[in-house]
Amino acid sequence: MSAPDRIAVLGGGSWGTALAGLLAGKGRQVHLWAREPQVVEAIRATRTNPVFLPGRTLPEGVEASTDLESVVRDADLVVSVTPAQHVRAVVQACAPVLRPDVHIVSASKGIEIRSLERMDGVFASLVGPERMRRFTVLSGPSFAAEVAAGEPTAVVVASADTQAALDAQSVFQTETFRVYTSGDVVGVELAGALKNVIALASGVVAGLGFGHNTRAAVMTRGLAEIARLGLRLGAQPGTFAGLAGMGDLVLTCTGELSRNRTVGYRLGRGEALDAILGEMTSVAEGVATVQAVVALAGREGVDMPIASEVHAILTEGRPPQEAIRRLMSRDPKPEEWS
């Protein structure tokens, strides 16, 4: 595939803005849709997004708009970076004007609560099989601020269509943004969504004052939970040892820029969830995704004790210290991954 003539990026948050800047930095014209008028006005006036990505100037090639249809109309590449629980509404609104041969790249990480669908399932229910033929997922360890700053980063793009993955690789790859390909859409999507739930747990144990032993246990056994559910749903085992799995999990569980880890940390310190979320400008995807994860694990008969305790902390008010006690007092068992 030749370079796309018209690129649309849906979502003016930090990650959408960073990806728009990356693509425009390669000399392409990028049309960025943002829900917030103040974001669009700032980009037009100052080439910056002070709300979600302060301190970074965007290339001239980024054009911002609040008019969704005008942004996606005639686009041959559409990059979806909308928060997972809002993807359905956004895609439903613009689906009628999407080109039949559009290449959709999803960079949203989460599982929809209402349907328990991954993002590929949400798109498939709205855009039809022809537009899904080249559907691609972009995921991996990538803080938006560091990508925008040009720091070396590696990610993965996954598609059932090998050529679509190669095309996405070519579109996104730069000297500082290395892109690997995969055919495992299920594994890459699940890993990207579920790591946010484990990052909440990692933040909780840090907020409680526990050290490296505890955090290492949470990450390792959290990865086991992610892999168990992924394998049950048809993912490839190797995905969970790669960038979308272990790579993104380590970043989100340890990095201070992680919104999910920050929410967990503050919960561990005794703060109320409503107060924490009320102060945040960006979405911590794990807070919503954990509801879908627990429901999905229950449907599939998969044991996910860490996710279940995170869910209890968020929805039942279970004290974090009690959640840790419950995890540590479970019956002894062999270490297993599936």
mmCIF file of C-alpha atoms in Angstrom:
data_model
loop_
_atom_site.group_PDB
_atom_site.id
_atom_site.type_symbol
_atom_site.label_atom_id
_atom_site.label_comp_id
_atom_site.label_asym_id
_atom_site.label_seq_id
_atom_site.Cartn_x
_atom_site.Cartn_y
_atom_site.Cartn_z
ATOM 1 C CA MET A 1 0.000 0.000 0.000
ATOM 2 C CA SER A 2 1.231 3.486 -0.814
ATOM 3 C CA ALA A 3 1.368 6.139 1.896
ATOM 4 C CA PRO A 4 -2.166 7.153 2.948
ATOM 5 C CA ASP A 5 -3.392 10.386 1.393
ATOM 6 C CA ARG A 6 -5.667 11.357 4.263
ATOM 7 C CA ILE A 7 -5.180 10.308 7.892
ATOM 8 C CA ALA A 8 -7.797 10.812 10.595
ATOM 9 C CA VAL A 9 -7.002 10.468 14.301
ATOM 10 C CA LEU A 10 -10.016 10.165 16.583
ATOM 11 C CA GLY A 11 -9.321 11.417 20.095
ATOM 12 C CA GLY A 12 -7.571 14.571 21.268
ATOM 13 C CA GLY A 13 -6.204 13.167 24.527
ATOM 14 C CA SER A 14 -2.509 12.719 25.214
ATOM 15 C CA TRP A 15 -2.097 9.533 23.167
ATOM 16 C CA GLY A 16 -4.154 10.726 20.206
ATOM 17 C CA THR A 17 -2.254 14.001 20.147
ATOM 18 C CA ALA A 18 1.104 12.227 20.369
ATOM 19 C CA LEU A 19 0.237 9.865 17.501
ATOM 20 C CA ALA A 20 -1.075 12.739 15.382
ATOM 21 C CA GLY A 21 2.189 14.582 15.958
ATOM 22 C CA LEU A 22 4.246 11.483 15.136
ATOM 23 C CA LEU A 23 2.411 10.933 11.843
ATOM 24 C CA ALA A 24 2.524 14.607 10.881
ATOM 25 C CA GLY A 25 6.231 14.604 11.696
ATOM 26 C CA LYS A 26 6.685 12.218 8.776
ATOM 27 C CA GLY A 27 5.355 14.899 6.425
ATOM 28 C CA ARG A 28 1.755 13.711 6.345
ATOM 29 C CA GLN A 29 -1.391 15.766 6.717
ATOM 30 C CA VAL A 30 -3.271 14.559 9.801
ATOM 31 C CA HIS A 31 -6.837 15.498 10.709
ATOM 32 C CA LEU A 32 -7.345 15.212 14.476
ATOM 33 C CA TRP A 33 -10.824 15.001 15.967
ATOM 34 C CA ALA A 34 -11.211 16.174 19.558
ATOM 35 C CA ARG A 35 -14.414 16.341 21.558
ATOM 36 C CA GLU A 36 -13.208 19.344 23.571
ATOM 37 C CA PRO A 37 -13.455 22.743 21.797
ATOM 38 C CA GLN A 38 -10.675 24.153 23.971
ATOM 39 C CA VAL A 39 -8.285 21.482 22.693
ATOM 40 C CA VAL A 40 -9.104 22.275 19.073
ATOM 41 C CA GLU A 41 -8.800 26.020 19.647
ATOM 42 C CA ALA A 42 -5.419 25.619 21.353
ATOM 43 C CA ILE A 43 -4.004 23.428 18.581
ATOM 44 C CA ARG A 44 -5.176 25.877 15.941
ATOM 45 C CA ALA A 45 -3.823 28.909 17.797
ATOM 46 C CA THR A 46 -0.612 27.616 19.385
ATOM 47 C CA ARG A 47 0.118 24.167 17.891
ATOM 48 C CA THR A 48 -0.085 22.752 21.422
ATOM 49 C CA ASN A 49 -2.546 20.727 23.507
ATOM 50 C CA PRO A 50 -2.131 22.262 26.975
ATOM 51 C CA VAL A 51 -5.014 20.223 28.402
ATOM 52 C CA PHE A 52 -3.651 16.738 27.707
ATOM 53 C CA LEU A 53 -0.100 17.055 26.362
ATOM 54 C CA PRO A 54 1.405 20.300 27.676
ATOM 55 C CA GLY A 55 4.813 21.482 26.609
ATOM 56 C CA ARG A 56 4.884 19.815 23.176
ATOM 57 C CA THR A 57 4.533 21.699 19.904
ATOM 58 C CA LEU A 58 2.767 19.846 17.110
ATOM 59 C CA PRO A 59 3.949 19.883 13.483
ATOM 60 C CA GLU A 60 2.136 22.121 11.037
ATOM 61 C CA GLY A 61 0.591 19.060 9.417
ATOM 62 C CA VAL A 62 -1.880 18.529 12.273
ATOM 63 C CA GLU A 63 -5.307 20.067 11.696
ATOM 64 C CA ALA A 64 -7.808 19.832 14.564
ATOM 65 C CA SER A 65 -11.603 19.874 14.455
ATOM 66 C CA THR A 66 -14.650 19.041 16.549
ATOM 67 C CA ASP A 67 -16.539 18.002 13.391
ATOM 68 C CA LEU A 68 -16.239 14.217 13.420
ATOM 69 C CA GLU A 69 -17.728 13.539 10.006
ATOM 70 C CA SER A 70 -15.514 16.062 8.248
ATOM 71 C CA VAL A 71 -12.429 14.530 9.853
ATOM 72 C CA VAL A 72 -13.118 10.930 8.788
ATOM 73 C CA ARG A 73 -14.757 11.619 5.413
ATOM 74 C CA ASP A 74 -12.499 10.328 2.600
ATOM 75 C CA ALA A 75 -9.826 9.199 5.080
ATOM 76 C CA ASP A 76 -7.995 6.082 3.936
ATOM 77 C CA LEU A 77 -6.440 5.575 7.392
ATOM 78 C CA VAL A 78 -8.450 6.118 10.594
ATOM 79 C CA VAL A 79 -6.653 5.818 13.932
ATOM 80 C CA SER A 80 -9.037 5.359 16.864
ATOM 81 C CA VAL A 81 -7.645 6.649 20.159
ATOM 82 C CA THR A 82 -10.943 7.306 21.929
ATOM 83 C CA PRO A 83 -11.321 5.963 25.510
ATOM 84 C CA ALA A 84 -12.617 2.406 25.266
ATOM 85 C CA GLN A 85 -16.031 3.039 26.814
ATOM 86 C CA HIS A 86 -16.713 5.797 24.257
ATOM 87 C CA VAL A 87 -15.494 4.014 21.132
ATOM 88 C CA ARG A 88 -18.926 2.641 20.212
ATOM 89 C CA ALA A 89 -20.616 6.047 20.240
ATOM 90 C CA VAL A 90 -17.842 7.680 18.217
ATOM 91 C CA VAL A 91 -17.673 4.924 15.602
ATOM 92 C CA GLN A 92 -21.454 4.736 15.343
ATOM 93 C CA ALA A 93 -21.524 8.448 14.595
ATOM 94 C CA CYS A 94 -18.939 8.327 11.825
ATOM 95 C CA ALA A 95 -19.468 4.834 10.345
ATOM 96 C CA PRO A 96 -21.827 6.033 7.564
ATOM 97 C CA VAL A 97 -19.098 8.168 5.987
ATOM 98 C CA LEU A 98 -16.166 5.751 6.336
ATOM 99 C CA ARG A 99 -14.702 4.607 3.048
ATOM 100 C CA PRO A 100 -15.355 0.935 2.204
ATOM 101 C CA ASP A 101 -11.599 0.329 1.869
ATOM 102 C CA VAL A 102 -10.599 2.300 4.978
ATOM 103 C CA HIS A 103 -7.702 0.987 7.046
ATOM 104 C CA ILE A 104 -8.754 1.177 10.710
ATOM 105 C CA VAL A 105 -6.053 1.172 13.381
ATOM 106 C CA SER A 106 -7.285 0.909 16.958
ATOM 107 C CA ALA A 107 -5.023 2.343 19.665
ATOM 108 C CA SER A 108 -7.703 2.263 22.389
ATOM 109 C CA LYS A 109 -7.021 -0.141 25.271
ATOM 110 C CA GLY A 110 -9.990 -1.596 27.095
ATOM 111 C CA ILE A 111 -12.975 -3.931 27.125
ATOM 112 C CA GLU A 112 -16.463 -2.527 26.712
ATOM 113 C CA ILE A 113 -18.539 -3.002 29.867
ATOM 114 C CA ARG A 114 -21.940 -3.311 28.205
ATOM 115 C CA SER A 115 -20.962 -6.048 25.720
ATOM 116 C CA LEU A 116 -17.707 -7.493 27.182
ATOM 117 C CA GLU A 117 -16.264 -7.004 23.702
ATOM 118 C CA ARG A 118 -12.706 -6.085 22.817
ATOM 119 C CA MET A 119 -12.338 -3.089 20.515
ATOM 120 C CA ASP A 120 -12.265 -5.305 17.410
ATOM 121 C CA GLY A 121 -15.664 -6.663 18.436
ATOM 122 C CA VAL A 122 -17.054 -3.176 18.924
ATOM 123 C CA PHE A 123 -15.840 -2.078 15.495
ATOM 124 C CA ALA A 124 -17.068 -5.269 13.809
ATOM 125 C CA SER A 125 -20.589 -4.677 15.092
ATOM 126 C CA LEU A 126 -20.668 -1.215 13.522
ATOM 127 C CA VAL A 127 -18.576 -1.005 10.350
ATOM 128 C CA GLY A 128 -19.187 -4.340 8.603
ATOM 129 C CA PRO A 129 -16.872 -7.100 7.310
ATOM 130 C CA GLU A 130 -15.396 -5.191 4.366
ATOM 131 C CA ARG A 131 -14.029 -2.415 6.551
ATOM 132 C CA MET A 132 -12.853 -4.975 9.138
ATOM 133 C CA ARG A 133 -10.734 -6.899 6.641
ATOM 134 C CA ARG A 134 -7.698 -4.683 7.333
ATOM 135 C CA PHE A 135 -8.501 -3.874 10.966
ATOM 136 C CA THR A 136 -5.279 -3.427 12.960
ATOM 137 C CA VAL A 137 -4.445 -2.922 16.630
ATOM 138 C CA LEU A 138 -1.568 -0.766 17.913
ATOM 139 C CA SER A 139 -0.360 -1.461 21.442
ATOM 140 C CA GLY A 140 2.732 -1.763 23.616
ATOM 141 C CA PRO A 141 4.687 0.169 26.253
ATOM 142 C CA SER A 142 4.299 3.784 25.186
ATOM 143 C CA PHE A 143 3.693 6.783 27.426
ATOM 144 C CA ALA A 144 2.377 9.572 25.212
ATOM 145 C CA ALA A 145 4.635 12.251 26.698
ATOM 146 C CA GLU A 146 7.768 10.213 25.960
ATOM 147 C CA VAL A 147 6.675 9.415 22.405
ATOM 148 C CA ALA A 148 5.972 13.108 21.835
ATOM 149 C CA ALA A 149 9.431 13.918 23.178
ATOM 150 C CA GLY A 150 11.024 11.570 20.639
ATOM 151 C CA GLU A 151 12.299 9.068 23.189
ATOM 152 C CA PRO A 152 13.027 5.604 21.717
ATOM 153 C CA THR A 153 9.879 3.471 21.948
ATOM 154 C CA ALA A 154 8.864 0.034 20.623
ATOM 155 C CA VAL A 155 5.274 -1.060 19.967
ATOM 156 C CA VAL A 156 3.424 -3.798 18.101
ATOM 157 C CA VAL A 157 0.716 -3.704 15.426
ATOM 158 C CA ALA A 158 -1.508 -6.772 15.051
ATOM 159 C CA SER A 159 -3.877 -7.732 12.263
ATOM 160 C CA ALA A 160 -5.426 -10.879 10.833
ATOM 161 C CA ASP A 161 -4.343 -9.466 7.470
ATOM 162 C CA THR A 162 -0.545 -9.682 7.201
ATOM 163 C CA GLN A 163 -0.331 -6.901 4.632
ATOM 164 C CA ALA A 164 -2.421 -4.588 6.798
ATOM 165 C CA ALA A 165 0.018 -5.080 9.679
ATOM 166 C CA LEU A 166 2.944 -4.377 7.359
ATOM 167 C CA ASP A 167 1.225 -1.259 6.035
ATOM 168 C CA ALA A 168 0.602 0.016 9.569
ATOM 169 C CA GLN A 169 4.211 -0.720 10.445
ATOM 170 C CA SER A 170 5.355 1.401 7.511
ATOM 171 C CA VAL A 171 2.981 4.252 8.364
ATOM 172 C CA PHE A 172 3.980 4.551 12.024
ATOM 173 C CA GLN A 173 7.664 3.593 12.076
ATOM 174 C CA THR A 174 10.180 6.392 12.640
ATOM 175 C CA GLU A 175 13.765 6.628 13.836
ATOM 176 C CA THR A 176 12.505 6.726 17.430
ATOM 177 C CA PHE A 177 9.244 4.748 17.153
ATOM 178 C CA ARG A 178 9.987 1.125 16.289
ATOM 179 C CA VAL A 179 7.017 -0.989 15.189
ATOM 180 C CA TYR A 180 6.838 -4.792 15.234
ATOM 181 C CA THR A 181 4.082 -6.839 13.572
ATOM 182 C CA SER A 182 1.877 -9.640 14.897
ATOM 183 C CA GLY A 183 -1.058 -11.729 13.739
ATOM 184 C CA ASP A 184 -2.520 -12.098 17.242
ATOM 185 C CA VAL A 185 -5.264 -9.480 17.482
ATOM 186 C CA VAL A 186 -6.928 -11.253 20.437
ATOM 187 C CA GLY A 187 -3.769 -11.419 22.541
ATOM 188 C CA VAL A 188 -2.577 -7.910 21.783
ATOM 189 C CA GLU A 189 -5.967 -6.389 22.573
ATOM 190 C CA LEU A 190 -6.474 -8.366 25.785
ATOM 191 C CA ALA A 191 -2.952 -7.674 27.035
ATOM 192 C CA GLY A 192 -3.363 -3.952 26.415
ATOM 193 C CA ALA A 193 -6.655 -3.848 28.286
ATOM 194 C CA LEU A 194 -5.862 -6.133 31.207
ATOM 195 C CA LYS A 195 -2.485 -4.643 32.105
ATOM 196 C CA ASN A 196 -4.326 -1.519 33.274
ATOM 197 C CA VAL A 197 -6.159 -3.579 35.889
ATOM 198 C CA ILE A 198 -2.908 -5.058 37.197
ATOM 199 C CA ALA A 199 -1.380 -1.566 37.218
ATOM 200 C CA LEU A 200 -4.135 -0.488 39.614
ATOM 201 C CA ALA A 201 -3.103 -3.341 41.912
ATOM 202 C CA SER A 202 0.570 -2.411 41.604
ATOM 203 C CA GLY A 203 -0.259 1.143 42.593
ATOM 204 C CA VAL A 204 -2.298 -0.059 45.567
ATOM 205 C CA VAL A 205 0.588 -2.062 47.037
ATOM 206 C CA ALA A 206 2.949 0.878 46.522
ATOM 207 C CA GLY A 207 0.463 3.183 48.218
ATOM 208 C CA LEU A 208 0.269 0.782 51.147
ATOM 209 C CA GLY A 209 4.027 1.137 51.540
ATOM 210 C CA PHE A 210 5.026 -2.349 50.411
ATOM 211 C CA GLY A 211 8.339 -2.805 48.611
ATOM 212 C CA HIS A 212 9.741 -4.494 45.546
ATOM 213 C CA ASN A 213 8.916 -8.063 46.618
ATOM 214 C CA THR A 214 5.201 -7.322 46.707
ATOM 215 C CA ARG A 215 5.156 -5.377 43.470
ATOM 216 C CA ALA A 216 7.105 -8.110 41.668
ATOM 217 C CA ALA A 217 4.580 -10.677 42.911
ATOM 218 C CA VAL A 218 1.641 -8.568 41.704
ATOM 219 C CA MET A 219 3.152 -8.077 38.246
ATOM 220 C CA THR A 220 4.156 -11.713 37.784
ATOM 221 C CA ARG A 221 0.927 -13.243 39.016
ATOM 222 C CA GLY A 222 -0.975 -10.507 37.227
ATOM 223 C CA LEU A 223 0.663 -11.560 33.980
ATOM 224 C CA ALA A 224 -0.430 -15.125 34.740
ATOM 225 C CA GLU A 225 -4.036 -13.938 35.048
ATOM 226 C CA ILE A 226 -3.814 -12.029 31.772
ATOM 227 C CA ALA A 227 -2.382 -15.079 30.016
ATOM 228 C CA ARG A 228 -5.011 -17.437 31.455
ATOM 229 C CA LEU A 229 -7.879 -15.366 30.123
ATOM 230 C CA GLY A 230 -6.089 -14.710 26.857
ATOM 231 C CA LEU A 231 -5.396 -18.378 26.172
ATOM 232 C CA ARG A 232 -8.990 -19.266 26.975
ATOM 233 C CA LEU A 233 -10.134 -16.752 24.355
ATOM 234 C CA GLY A 234 -7.723 -17.946 21.675
ATOM 235 C CA ALA A 235 -4.652 -15.738 22.077
ATOM 236 C CA GLN A 236 -1.153 -16.943 21.255
ATOM 237 C CA PRO A 237 1.025 -17.654 24.355
ATOM 238 C CA GLY A 238 4.064 -15.767 23.052
ATOM 239 C CA THR A 239 2.146 -12.494 22.892
ATOM 240 C CA PHE A 240 2.139 -12.226 26.679
ATOM 241 C CA ALA A 241 5.938 -12.338 26.819
ATOM 242 C CA GLY A 242 6.230 -9.544 24.260
ATOM 243 C CA LEU A 243 5.706 -5.810 23.974
ATOM 244 C CA ALA A 244 1.913 -5.885 24.308
ATOM 245 C CA GLY A 245 2.128 -8.257 27.274
ATOM 246 C CA MET A 246 5.095 -8.077 29.621
ATOM 247 C CA GLY A 247 6.433 -4.867 28.082
ATOM 248 C CA ASP A 248 3.284 -2.816 28.583
ATOM 249 C CA LEU A 249 2.623 -4.431 31.962
ATOM 250 C CA VAL A 250 6.039 -3.453 33.352
ATOM 251 C CA LEU A 251 5.706 0.105 32.046
ATOM 252 C CA THR A 252 2.197 0.647 33.400
ATOM 253 C CA CYS A 253 2.890 -0.984 36.772
ATOM 254 C CA THR A 254 6.104 0.913 37.492
ATOM 255 C CA GLY A 255 6.082 4.191 35.550
ATOM 256 C CA GLU A 256 5.172 7.370 37.359
ATOM 257 C CA LEU A 257 3.367 8.600 34.233
ATOM 258 C CA SER A 258 0.915 5.695 34.497
ATOM 259 C CA ARG A 259 -2.581 6.979 35.258
ATOM 260 C CA ASN A 260 -3.762 3.558 36.419
ATOM 261 C CA ARG A 261 -0.832 3.082 38.778
ATOM 262 C CA THR A 262 -1.447 6.589 40.132
ATOM 263 C CA VAL A 263 -5.103 5.827 40.867
ATOM 264 C CA GLY A 264 -4.106 2.612 42.629
ATOM 265 C CA TYR A 265 -1.392 4.376 44.609
ATOM 266 C CA ARG A 266 -3.808 6.987 45.895
ATOM 267 C CA LEU A 267 -6.353 4.295 46.780
ATOM 268 C CA GLY A 268 -3.643 2.519 48.750
ATOM 269 C CA ARG A 269 -2.974 5.775 50.580
ATOM 270 C CA GLY A 270 -6.601 5.855 51.672
ATOM 271 C CA GLU A 271 -8.094 8.383 49.235
ATOM 272 C CA ALA A 272 -11.618 7.976 47.851
ATOM 273 C CA LEU A 273 -12.021 6.888 44.232
ATOM 274 C CA ASP A 274 -14.477 9.668 43.337
ATOM 275 C CA ALA A 275 -12.099 12.318 44.630
ATOM 276 C CA ILE A 276 -9.171 10.834 42.685
ATOM 277 C CA LEU A 277 -11.057 10.623 39.403
ATOM 278 C CA GLY A 278 -12.510 14.085 39.890
ATOM 279 C CA GLU A 279 -9.024 15.581 39.786
ATOM 280 C CA MET A 280 -7.898 13.763 36.618
ATOM 281 C CA THR A 281 -8.115 15.238 33.139
ATOM 282 C CA SER A 282 -7.317 11.960 31.378
ATOM 283 C CA VAL A 283 -9.020 8.561 31.636
ATOM 284 C CA ALA A 284 -7.579 5.719 33.712
ATOM 285 C CA GLU A 285 -8.922 2.896 31.544
ATOM 286 C CA GLY A 286 -8.464 0.184 34.169
ATOM 287 C CA VAL A 287 -11.168 1.639 36.431
ATOM 288 C CA ALA A 288 -13.873 0.803 33.899
ATOM 289 C CA THR A 289 -12.161 -2.181 32.311
ATOM 290 C CA VAL A 290 -11.941 -4.101 35.601
ATOM 291 C CA GLN A 291 -15.731 -4.384 35.655
ATOM 292 C CA ALA A 292 -15.702 -5.986 32.219
ATOM 293 C CA VAL A 293 -12.711 -8.189 33.061
ATOM 294 C CA VAL A 294 -14.336 -9.705 36.142
ATOM 295 C CA ALA A 295 -17.564 -10.342 34.232
ATOM 296 C CA LEU A 296 -15.664 -11.838 31.282
ATOM 297 C CA ALA A 297 -13.563 -14.066 33.550
ATOM 298 C CA GLY A 298 -16.723 -15.269 35.274
ATOM 299 C CA ARG A 299 -18.353 -16.073 31.946
ATOM 300 C CA GLU A 300 -15.302 -18.028 30.801
ATOM 301 C CA GLY A 301 -14.655 -19.750 34.135
ATOM 302 C CA VAL A 302 -11.174 -18.225 34.490
ATOM 303 C CA ASP A 303 -9.694 -17.563 37.938
ATOM 304 C CA MET A 304 -8.452 -13.957 38.222
ATOM 305 C CA PRO A 305 -7.990 -13.245 41.940
ATOM 306 C CA ILE A 306 -5.989 -10.004 41.585
ATOM 307 C CA ALA A 307 -8.528 -8.510 39.191
ATOM 308 C CA SER A 308 -11.325 -9.614 41.520
ATOM 309 C CA GLU A 309 -9.746 -7.883 44.514
ATOM 310 C CA VAL A 310 -9.176 -4.694 42.508
ATOM 311 C CA HIS A 311 -12.832 -4.816 41.521
ATOM 312 C CA ALA A 312 -13.847 -5.212 45.175
ATOM 313 C CA ILE A 313 -11.716 -2.220 46.196
ATOM 314 C CA LEU A 314 -13.269 -0.042 43.491
ATOM 315 C CA THR A 315 -16.905 -1.133 43.677
ATOM 316 C CA GLU A 316 -17.435 -2.572 47.154
ATOM 317 C CA GLY A 317 -15.191 -0.335 49.197
ATOM 318 C CA ARG A 318 -13.022 -3.233 50.340
ATOM 319 C CA PRO A 319 -10.008 -1.861 52.253
ATOM 320 C CA PRO A 320 -6.808 -2.383 50.248
ATOM 321 C CA GLN A 321 -5.059 -4.020 53.208
ATOM 322 C CA GLU A 322 -7.887 -6.561 53.433
ATOM 323 C CA ALA A 323 -7.591 -7.273 49.701
ATOM 324 C CA ILE A 324 -3.885 -8.071 50.127
ATOM 325 C CA ARG A 325 -4.646 -10.328 53.085
ATOM 326 C CA ARG A 326 -7.226 -12.224 51.050
ATOM 327 C CA LEU A 327 -4.781 -12.753 48.193
ATOM 328 C CA MET A 328 -1.999 -13.978 50.471
ATOM 329 C CA SER A 329 -4.256 -16.378 52.408
ATOM 330 C CA ARG A 330 -5.548 -18.271 49.374
ATOM 331 C CA ASP A 331 -4.916 -22.020 49.353
ATOM 332 C CA PRO A 332 -1.335 -22.956 48.339
ATOM 333 C CA LYS A 333 -1.044 -24.243 44.764
ATOM 334 C CA PRO A 334 1.510 -24.967 42.002
ATOM 335 C CA GLU A 335 2.650 -22.064 39.871
ATOM 336 C CA GLU A 336 0.778 -22.298 36.596
ATOM 337 C CA TRP A 337 -0.067 -20.085 33.645
ATOM 338 C CA SER A 338 -3.146 -21.675 32.176
#
